């Protein structure tokens, strides 16, 4: 039986500046919407945005405007953003001041290439890292490349580093056995552990968890017999969600990786197969929203949204929208609502299972 979504409210981004991409930053003190618009990153408080405050609560200049890869992160108090660049991790204050910079090797894949000295030079390639500011605002976790392109191949490697959020000083590092296309990070609600998910294209996915013990990163991975994408965690739930890289199943795990529940995608009405797409998350502690795509990858057929029980991953039913089929991915906020974005109108809609 289908579940009808209820439209809570809508909000349209002001101005004519194009939207390069957007993300949701979920914290204990509320969710923020991060919208990259050319040379700037706008930050909106989600509740205020949908209450009618369309102007961003803060705007940050992008250190390298032509670099459009990497996953950036907002501090919990929204006073600074840390940008994951091609050759540096950079913290920028709301007044535009560069607070600090942590230089690292270039993510560009061409070994031995040179740089002109131009800070705005963007090298070939889409490979990138990510960063995350801890919930207490003290640390920045960053996935970077070290070793440089002017050294022997064996000296080049990727690392997970923890930096002091005040000055960018390196506090700890962990060497990684990866060759990333990209990555993202999620904090566990215990406030101690952080997860790092590294996508390596045809070579699969790596998933690590770690905690900072003094000046040491203590970590473990879930990579034996696994090829899973880290999707979401929730403050009211002990587990985390992953999707198999090819979309074969959705799983709920304990922090040590133990599988607590599993869900296979539902076949289409005509019994043709479907796969879980690379989007899912906690609507709240009781409900998960996830998406499936058809096996024939017909671009004209919409992505289907599903609600599942958060503890058993039992399929509760597909979501139908009063406005008609929606092709946008859902962005769950963890408070009982989720967002969808209409790029043609630069409009965000906020949905829930029950009326407001």
Tab-separated table of C-alpha atoms in Angstrom:
chain	number	residue	atom	x	y	z
A	1	UNK	CA	0.000	0.000	0.000
A	2	UNK	CA	1.366	3.396	-0.956
A	3	UNK	CA	2.013	6.169	1.557
A	4	UNK	CA	0.934	9.685	0.621
A	5	UNK	CA	3.449	12.380	1.512
A	6	UNK	CA	2.167	15.650	2.947
A	7	UNK	CA	3.673	18.914	1.767
A	8	UNK	CA	4.664	20.929	4.847
A	9	UNK	CA	5.889	24.012	2.990
A	10	UNK	CA	8.007	25.207	0.073
A	11	UNK	CA	10.734	27.806	-0.287
A	12	UNK	CA	12.430	29.199	-3.372
A	13	UNK	CA	16.037	30.328	-3.428
A	14	UNK	CA	16.288	34.060	-4.025
A	15	UNK	CA	18.302	35.678	-6.801
A	16	UNK	CA	19.352	34.408	-10.193
A	17	UNK	CA	22.728	32.906	-9.337
A	18	UNK	CA	22.906	29.297	-10.564
A	19	UNK	CA	22.976	26.460	-8.042
A	20	UNK	CA	26.009	24.224	-8.494
A	21	UNK	CA	25.043	21.758	-5.775
A	22	UNK	CA	23.481	21.602	-2.334
A	23	UNK	CA	23.797	19.539	0.841
A	24	UNK	CA	22.148	19.235	4.228
A	25	UNK	CA	24.207	19.597	7.415
A	26	UNK	CA	22.368	17.885	10.298
A	27	UNK	CA	23.354	18.838	13.838
A	28	UNK	CA	21.818	18.536	17.306
A	29	UNK	CA	21.020	22.269	17.191
A	30	UNK	CA	19.154	21.994	13.873
A	31	UNK	CA	19.695	21.392	10.178
A	32	UNK	CA	21.372	23.807	7.784
A	33	UNK	CA	21.144	23.892	4.021
A	34	UNK	CA	24.452	24.488	2.219
A	35	UNK	CA	24.003	25.836	-1.307
A	36	UNK	CA	27.004	26.379	-3.582
A	37	UNK	CA	26.236	29.239	-5.978
A	38	UNK	CA	29.244	30.029	-8.141
A	39	UNK	CA	31.911	31.798	-6.082
A	40	UNK	CA	30.019	31.618	-2.805
A	41	UNK	CA	28.507	29.113	-0.394
A	42	UNK	CA	25.180	30.176	1.134
A	43	UNK	CA	24.049	28.711	4.456
A	44	UNK	CA	20.362	28.650	5.374
A	45	UNK	CA	18.838	27.563	8.653
A	46	UNK	CA	16.258	25.024	7.437
A	47	UNK	CA	13.481	26.021	9.845
A	48	UNK	CA	13.962	29.741	9.220
A	49	UNK	CA	14.208	29.209	5.463
A	50	UNK	CA	10.842	27.472	5.321
A	51	UNK	CA	9.380	30.050	7.700
A	52	UNK	CA	10.038	32.728	5.087
A	53	UNK	CA	13.577	33.951	5.778
A	54	UNK	CA	14.961	33.417	2.284
A	55	UNK	CA	18.189	35.362	2.785
A	56	UNK	CA	21.041	33.103	3.914
A	57	UNK	CA	22.079	33.248	7.563
A	58	UNK	CA	25.715	33.362	6.358
A	59	UNK	CA	27.625	33.490	3.080
A	60	UNK	CA	31.192	32.279	2.620
A	61	UNK	CA	33.472	33.022	-0.357
A	62	UNK	CA	34.856	29.869	-1.984
A	63	UNK	CA	38.692	29.824	-1.811
A	64	UNK	CA	39.090	28.270	-5.271
A	65	UNK	CA	35.936	29.074	-7.275
A	66	UNK	CA	36.803	26.877	-10.264
A	67	UNK	CA	37.186	23.773	-8.062
A	68	UNK	CA	33.790	22.157	-7.734
A	69	UNK	CA	34.689	18.792	-6.208
A	70	UNK	CA	35.274	17.669	-2.646
A	71	UNK	CA	32.872	17.679	0.295
A	72	UNK	CA	32.957	20.818	2.432
A	73	UNK	CA	31.780	21.163	6.027
A	74	UNK	CA	30.152	23.791	8.238
A	75	UNK	CA	31.098	24.381	11.867
A	76	UNK	CA	28.335	23.612	14.401
A	77	UNK	CA	27.857	27.302	15.209
A	78	UNK	CA	27.968	28.263	11.501
A	79	UNK	CA	30.853	30.661	12.157
A	80	UNK	CA	33.196	29.098	9.586
A	81	UNK	CA	33.284	26.628	6.704
A	82	UNK	CA	36.109	24.223	5.942
A	83	UNK	CA	36.570	23.648	2.210
A	84	UNK	CA	38.078	20.432	0.857
A	85	UNK	CA	40.173	21.689	-2.028
A	86	UNK	CA	42.325	20.029	-4.661
A	87	UNK	CA	45.571	20.987	-2.916
A	88	UNK	CA	44.526	22.308	0.490
A	89	UNK	CA	41.960	22.169	3.249
A	90	UNK	CA	40.972	25.763	3.997
A	91	UNK	CA	38.918	27.298	6.805
A	92	UNK	CA	37.048	30.502	5.924
A	93	UNK	CA	35.165	32.791	8.308
A	94	UNK	CA	31.835	34.445	7.598
A	95	UNK	CA	33.610	37.750	6.971
A	96	UNK	CA	35.599	36.108	4.174
A	97	UNK	CA	38.844	35.891	6.111
A	98	UNK	CA	40.970	32.779	5.564
A	99	UNK	CA	41.431	31.465	9.079
A	100	UNK	CA	44.001	28.814	8.196
A	101	UNK	CA	45.121	26.483	5.419
A	102	UNK	CA	46.389	22.900	5.562
A	103	UNK	CA	48.363	22.190	2.402
A	104	UNK	CA	48.469	18.678	0.969
A	105	UNK	CA	49.405	16.984	-2.289
A	106	UNK	CA	47.303	17.419	-5.400
A	107	UNK	CA	44.311	15.182	-6.026
A	108	UNK	CA	45.018	15.445	-9.756
A	109	UNK	CA	45.526	11.899	-11.115
A	110	UNK	CA	48.339	12.634	-13.576
A	111	UNK	CA	51.516	11.506	-11.830
A	112	UNK	CA	54.385	13.966	-11.935
A	113	UNK	CA	52.402	16.965	-13.199
A	114	UNK	CA	53.573	20.449	-12.266
A	115	UNK	CA	51.817	23.481	-10.831
A	116	UNK	CA	52.235	26.994	-12.126
A	117	UNK	CA	52.238	28.592	-8.712
A	118	UNK	CA	48.821	30.053	-9.377
A	119	UNK	CA	46.698	29.367	-6.285
A	120	UNK	CA	43.603	29.230	-8.487
A	121	UNK	CA	45.021	26.606	-10.851
A	122	UNK	CA	42.720	23.603	-11.138
A	123	UNK	CA	44.413	20.411	-12.277
A	124	UNK	CA	42.890	17.701	-14.439
A	125	UNK	CA	40.674	15.072	-12.807
A	126	UNK	CA	37.584	14.680	-10.639
A	127	UNK	CA	39.323	12.873	-7.743
A	128	UNK	CA	38.669	14.597	-4.437
A	129	UNK	CA	38.543	14.280	-0.667
A	130	UNK	CA	36.217	15.440	2.081
A	131	UNK	CA	36.211	17.019	5.516
A	132	UNK	CA	34.036	17.160	8.626
A	133	UNK	CA	33.972	19.467	11.664
A	134	UNK	CA	33.336	17.589	14.906
A	135	UNK	CA	30.123	18.255	16.791
A	136	UNK	CA	32.010	20.100	19.523
A	137	UNK	CA	33.696	22.344	16.933
A	138	UNK	CA	37.200	21.431	18.105
A	139	UNK	CA	38.459	19.183	15.317
A	140	UNK	CA	38.408	18.909	11.540
A	141	UNK	CA	38.588	15.424	10.059
A	142	UNK	CA	39.983	15.526	6.506
A	143	UNK	CA	40.619	12.932	3.794
A	144	UNK	CA	43.704	14.110	1.904
A	145	UNK	CA	46.587	13.039	-0.343
A	146	UNK	CA	50.145	13.184	0.985
A	147	UNK	CA	53.526	12.527	-0.578
A	148	UNK	CA	53.328	14.815	-3.557
A	149	UNK	CA	53.691	14.148	-7.274
A	150	UNK	CA	57.424	14.809	-7.245
A	151	UNK	CA	58.210	11.669	-5.219
A	152	UNK	CA	58.347	7.975	-5.983
A	153	UNK	CA	54.983	6.283	-6.457
A	154	UNK	CA	55.438	4.211	-3.283
A	155	UNK	CA	55.607	7.433	-1.233
A	156	UNK	CA	52.262	8.719	-2.509
A	157	UNK	CA	49.248	7.732	-0.447
A	158	UNK	CA	45.981	8.917	1.016
A	159	UNK	CA	45.493	9.759	4.681
A	160	UNK	CA	42.736	10.541	7.128
A	161	UNK	CA	43.959	13.410	9.301
A	162	UNK	CA	42.523	15.232	12.306
A	163	UNK	CA	43.290	18.951	12.489
A	164	UNK	CA	42.888	21.519	15.250
A	165	UNK	CA	39.876	23.600	14.138
A	166	UNK	CA	41.459	26.760	15.594
A	167	UNK	CA	44.619	26.841	13.477
A	168	UNK	CA	44.674	23.807	11.154
A	169	UNK	CA	47.525	22.130	13.026
A	170	UNK	CA	47.685	18.377	12.390
A	171	UNK	CA	46.936	16.355	15.516
A	172	UNK	CA	46.780	12.798	14.181
A	173	UNK	CA	46.795	10.836	10.935
A	174	UNK	CA	45.942	7.397	9.624
A	175	UNK	CA	47.348	6.006	6.398
A	176	UNK	CA	44.706	4.614	4.033
A	177	UNK	CA	44.982	1.909	1.398
A	178	UNK	CA	42.722	3.627	-1.122
A	179	UNK	CA	42.680	5.347	-4.491
A	180	UNK	CA	39.683	7.604	-4.180
A	181	UNK	CA	37.393	9.041	-6.757
A	182	UNK	CA	35.655	10.859	-3.911
A	183	UNK	CA	34.617	10.468	-0.294
A	184	UNK	CA	32.269	11.677	2.409
A	185	UNK	CA	32.172	11.568	6.209
A	186	UNK	CA	29.487	11.171	8.865
A	187	UNK	CA	29.698	11.615	12.630
A	188	UNK	CA	28.222	8.972	14.913
A	189	UNK	CA	25.689	10.367	17.421
A	190	UNK	CA	27.938	9.276	20.302
A	191	UNK	CA	30.052	12.358	19.537
A	192	UNK	CA	33.214	10.236	19.459
A	193	UNK	CA	33.325	8.200	16.267
A	194	UNK	CA	33.452	9.392	12.665
A	195	UNK	CA	32.839	7.315	9.552
A	196	UNK	CA	34.697	7.773	6.261
A	197	UNK	CA	33.316	6.313	3.036
A	198	UNK	CA	35.665	6.264	0.030
A	199	UNK	CA	34.387	5.609	-3.469
A	200	UNK	CA	36.959	4.169	-5.858
A	201	UNK	CA	34.942	3.791	-9.045
A	202	UNK	CA	35.202	0.314	-10.559
A	203	UNK	CA	37.424	-0.734	-7.628
A	204	UNK	CA	34.535	-0.481	-5.193
A	205	UNK	CA	33.981	1.274	-1.870
A	206	UNK	CA	35.903	1.361	1.419
A	207	UNK	CA	34.294	2.159	4.774
A	208	UNK	CA	36.245	3.149	7.893
A	209	UNK	CA	35.305	4.203	11.422
A	210	UNK	CA	37.693	5.911	13.828
A	211	UNK	CA	37.962	7.870	17.050
A	212	UNK	CA	40.614	10.284	18.295
A	213	UNK	CA	42.541	8.988	21.318
A	214	UNK	CA	44.908	11.792	22.280
A	215	UNK	CA	47.254	12.111	19.300
A	216	UNK	CA	46.291	8.723	17.834
A	217	UNK	CA	43.527	7.747	15.460
A	218	UNK	CA	42.086	4.401	16.527
A	219	UNK	CA	40.128	2.907	13.669
A	220	UNK	CA	38.718	-0.164	12.060
A	221	UNK	CA	37.246	-0.881	8.676
A	222	UNK	CA	34.307	-2.848	7.359
A	223	UNK	CA	35.948	-3.791	4.095
A	224	UNK	CA	36.304	-7.585	4.384
A	225	UNK	CA	33.760	-9.118	2.029
A	226	UNK	CA	31.948	-5.785	1.902
A	227	UNK	CA	31.474	-3.134	-0.754
A	228	UNK	CA	29.104	-0.777	0.973
A	229	UNK	CA	28.289	2.937	0.897
A	230	UNK	CA	27.787	4.723	4.220
A	231	UNK	CA	24.441	6.524	4.031
A	232	UNK	CA	23.249	7.929	7.367
A	233	UNK	CA	23.172	7.807	11.154
A	234	UNK	CA	20.603	9.182	13.608
A	235	UNK	CA	20.896	10.611	17.125
A	236	UNK	CA	17.935	8.533	18.310
A	237	UNK	CA	19.202	5.307	16.780
A	238	UNK	CA	22.307	3.262	17.554
A	239	UNK	CA	22.774	1.931	14.031
A	240	UNK	CA	24.025	3.261	10.704
A	241	UNK	CA	22.754	2.595	7.195
A	242	UNK	CA	24.684	1.268	4.200
A	243	UNK	CA	23.767	0.364	0.643
A	244	UNK	CA	25.612	-2.288	-1.346
A	245	UNK	CA	27.564	-0.556	-4.098
A	246	UNK	CA	25.529	-2.184	-6.869
A	247	UNK	CA	22.249	-1.526	-5.058
A	248	UNK	CA	21.540	-5.158	-4.184
A	249	UNK	CA	20.477	-4.509	-0.585
A	250	UNK	CA	20.087	-1.932	2.184
A	251	UNK	CA	21.453	-2.789	5.647
A	252	UNK	CA	21.337	-1.484	9.191
A	253	UNK	CA	24.528	-2.037	11.215
A	254	UNK	CA	25.724	-1.711	14.771
A	255	UNK	CA	28.838	0.449	15.152
A	256	UNK	CA	31.112	-2.606	14.981
A	257	UNK	CA	29.587	-3.547	11.609
A	258	UNK	CA	27.225	-6.268	12.832
A	259	UNK	CA	24.230	-6.483	10.495
A	260	UNK	CA	21.017	-5.779	12.430
A	261	UNK	CA	18.568	-5.765	9.520
A	262	UNK	CA	18.500	-6.058	5.743
A	263	UNK	CA	16.109	-5.043	2.959
A	264	UNK	CA	16.028	-6.116	-0.672
A	265	UNK	CA	14.545	-3.774	-3.283
A	266	UNK	CA	10.951	-4.402	-4.296
A	267	UNK	CA	10.428	-5.475	-7.940
A	268	UNK	CA	8.490	-3.164	-10.222
A	269	UNK	CA	4.799	-3.690	-10.903
A	270	UNK	CA	5.697	-5.600	-14.069
A	271	UNK	CA	8.048	-7.824	-12.009
A	272	UNK	CA	11.128	-6.304	-13.652
A	273	UNK	CA	14.038	-5.923	-11.207
A	274	UNK	CA	15.068	-2.722	-9.480
A	275	UNK	CA	18.014	-1.648	-7.346
A	276	UNK	CA	18.455	0.577	-4.350
A	277	UNK	CA	19.843	3.872	-5.530
A	278	UNK	CA	22.634	5.649	-3.655
A	279	UNK	CA	20.277	7.667	-1.441
A	280	UNK	CA	18.732	6.707	1.890
A	281	UNK	CA	18.523	8.058	5.419
A	282	UNK	CA	16.627	8.413	8.660
A	283	UNK	CA	13.456	10.488	8.442
A	284	UNK	CA	13.394	10.015	12.210
A	285	UNK	CA	14.405	7.313	14.680
A	286	UNK	CA	11.518	5.104	13.508
A	287	UNK	CA	11.502	5.623	9.740
A	288	UNK	CA	13.945	5.364	6.850
A	289	UNK	CA	13.430	6.823	3.385
A	290	UNK	CA	15.219	5.171	0.455
A	291	UNK	CA	15.044	5.225	-3.331
A	292	UNK	CA	15.051	2.580	-6.043
A	293	UNK	CA	15.841	2.798	-9.740
A	294	UNK	CA	14.726	0.490	-12.516
A	295	UNK	CA	17.111	-2.067	-13.886
A	296	UNK	CA	16.622	-0.779	-17.423
A	297	UNK	CA	17.841	2.681	-16.288
A	298	UNK	CA	15.144	4.406	-18.323
A	299	UNK	CA	15.728	8.100	-17.689
A	300	UNK	CA	12.058	8.877	-18.329
A	301	UNK	CA	10.899	6.686	-15.449
A	302	UNK	CA	10.984	8.477	-12.075
A	303	UNK	CA	13.036	7.396	-9.096
A	304	UNK	CA	10.763	5.673	-6.603
A	305	UNK	CA	10.803	6.648	-2.920
A	306	UNK	CA	10.084	4.135	-0.157
A	307	UNK	CA	9.510	4.308	3.600
A	308	UNK	CA	10.885	1.514	5.785
A	309	UNK	CA	10.824	0.644	9.462
A	310	UNK	CA	14.091	1.967	10.898
A	311	UNK	CA	14.758	-1.012	13.165
A	312	UNK	CA	13.759	-3.941	10.967
A	313	UNK	CA	14.026	-2.319	7.496
A	314	UNK	CA	10.645	-3.801	6.698
A	315	UNK	CA	9.223	-2.113	3.607
A	316	UNK	CA	6.205	-0.076	4.658
A	317	UNK	CA	5.331	1.097	1.156
A	318	UNK	CA	6.178	3.399	-1.754
A	319	UNK	CA	5.692	7.144	-1.358
A	320	UNK	CA	3.251	9.000	-3.595
A	321	UNK	CA	3.269	12.777	-3.877
A	322	UNK	CA	0.179	14.956	-4.377
A	323	UNK	CA	2.113	16.985	-6.956
A	324	UNK	CA	2.834	13.901	-9.073
A	325	UNK	CA	5.963	11.750	-9.541
A	326	UNK	CA	9.188	13.270	-8.209
A	327	UNK	CA	12.565	12.483	-9.740
A	328	UNK	CA	14.561	14.370	-7.074
A	329	UNK	CA	16.348	12.505	-4.320
A	330	UNK	CA	14.938	12.853	-0.791
A	331	UNK	CA	17.108	14.585	1.815
A	332	UNK	CA	15.919	13.314	5.228
A	333	UNK	CA	16.370	15.730	8.133
A	334	UNK	CA	15.942	13.260	10.999
A	335	UNK	CA	13.083	15.254	12.531
A	336	UNK	CA	10.230	13.505	10.733
A	337	UNK	CA	10.592	15.438	7.470
A	338	UNK	CA	12.582	15.253	4.254
A	339	UNK	CA	13.427	17.671	1.447
A	340	UNK	CA	13.250	17.451	-2.327
A	341	UNK	CA	14.661	20.020	-4.736
A	342	UNK	CA	13.176	21.208	-8.021
A	343	UNK	CA	16.186	22.507	-9.955
A	344	UNK	CA	14.046	24.086	-12.704
A	345	UNK	CA	12.412	26.431	-10.195
A	346	UNK	CA	15.203	26.472	-7.568
A	347	UNK	CA	12.552	25.418	-5.048
A	348	UNK	CA	12.839	23.147	-2.012
A	349	UNK	CA	9.802	21.248	-0.742
A	350	UNK	CA	9.557	19.856	2.764
A	351	UNK	CA	7.538	16.661	3.222
A	352	UNK	CA	6.317	14.441	6.043
A	353	UNK	CA	4.345	11.263	6.402
A	354	UNK	CA	1.716	12.994	8.539
A	355	UNK	CA	0.117	16.464	8.165
A	356	UNK	CA	1.796	19.253	10.120
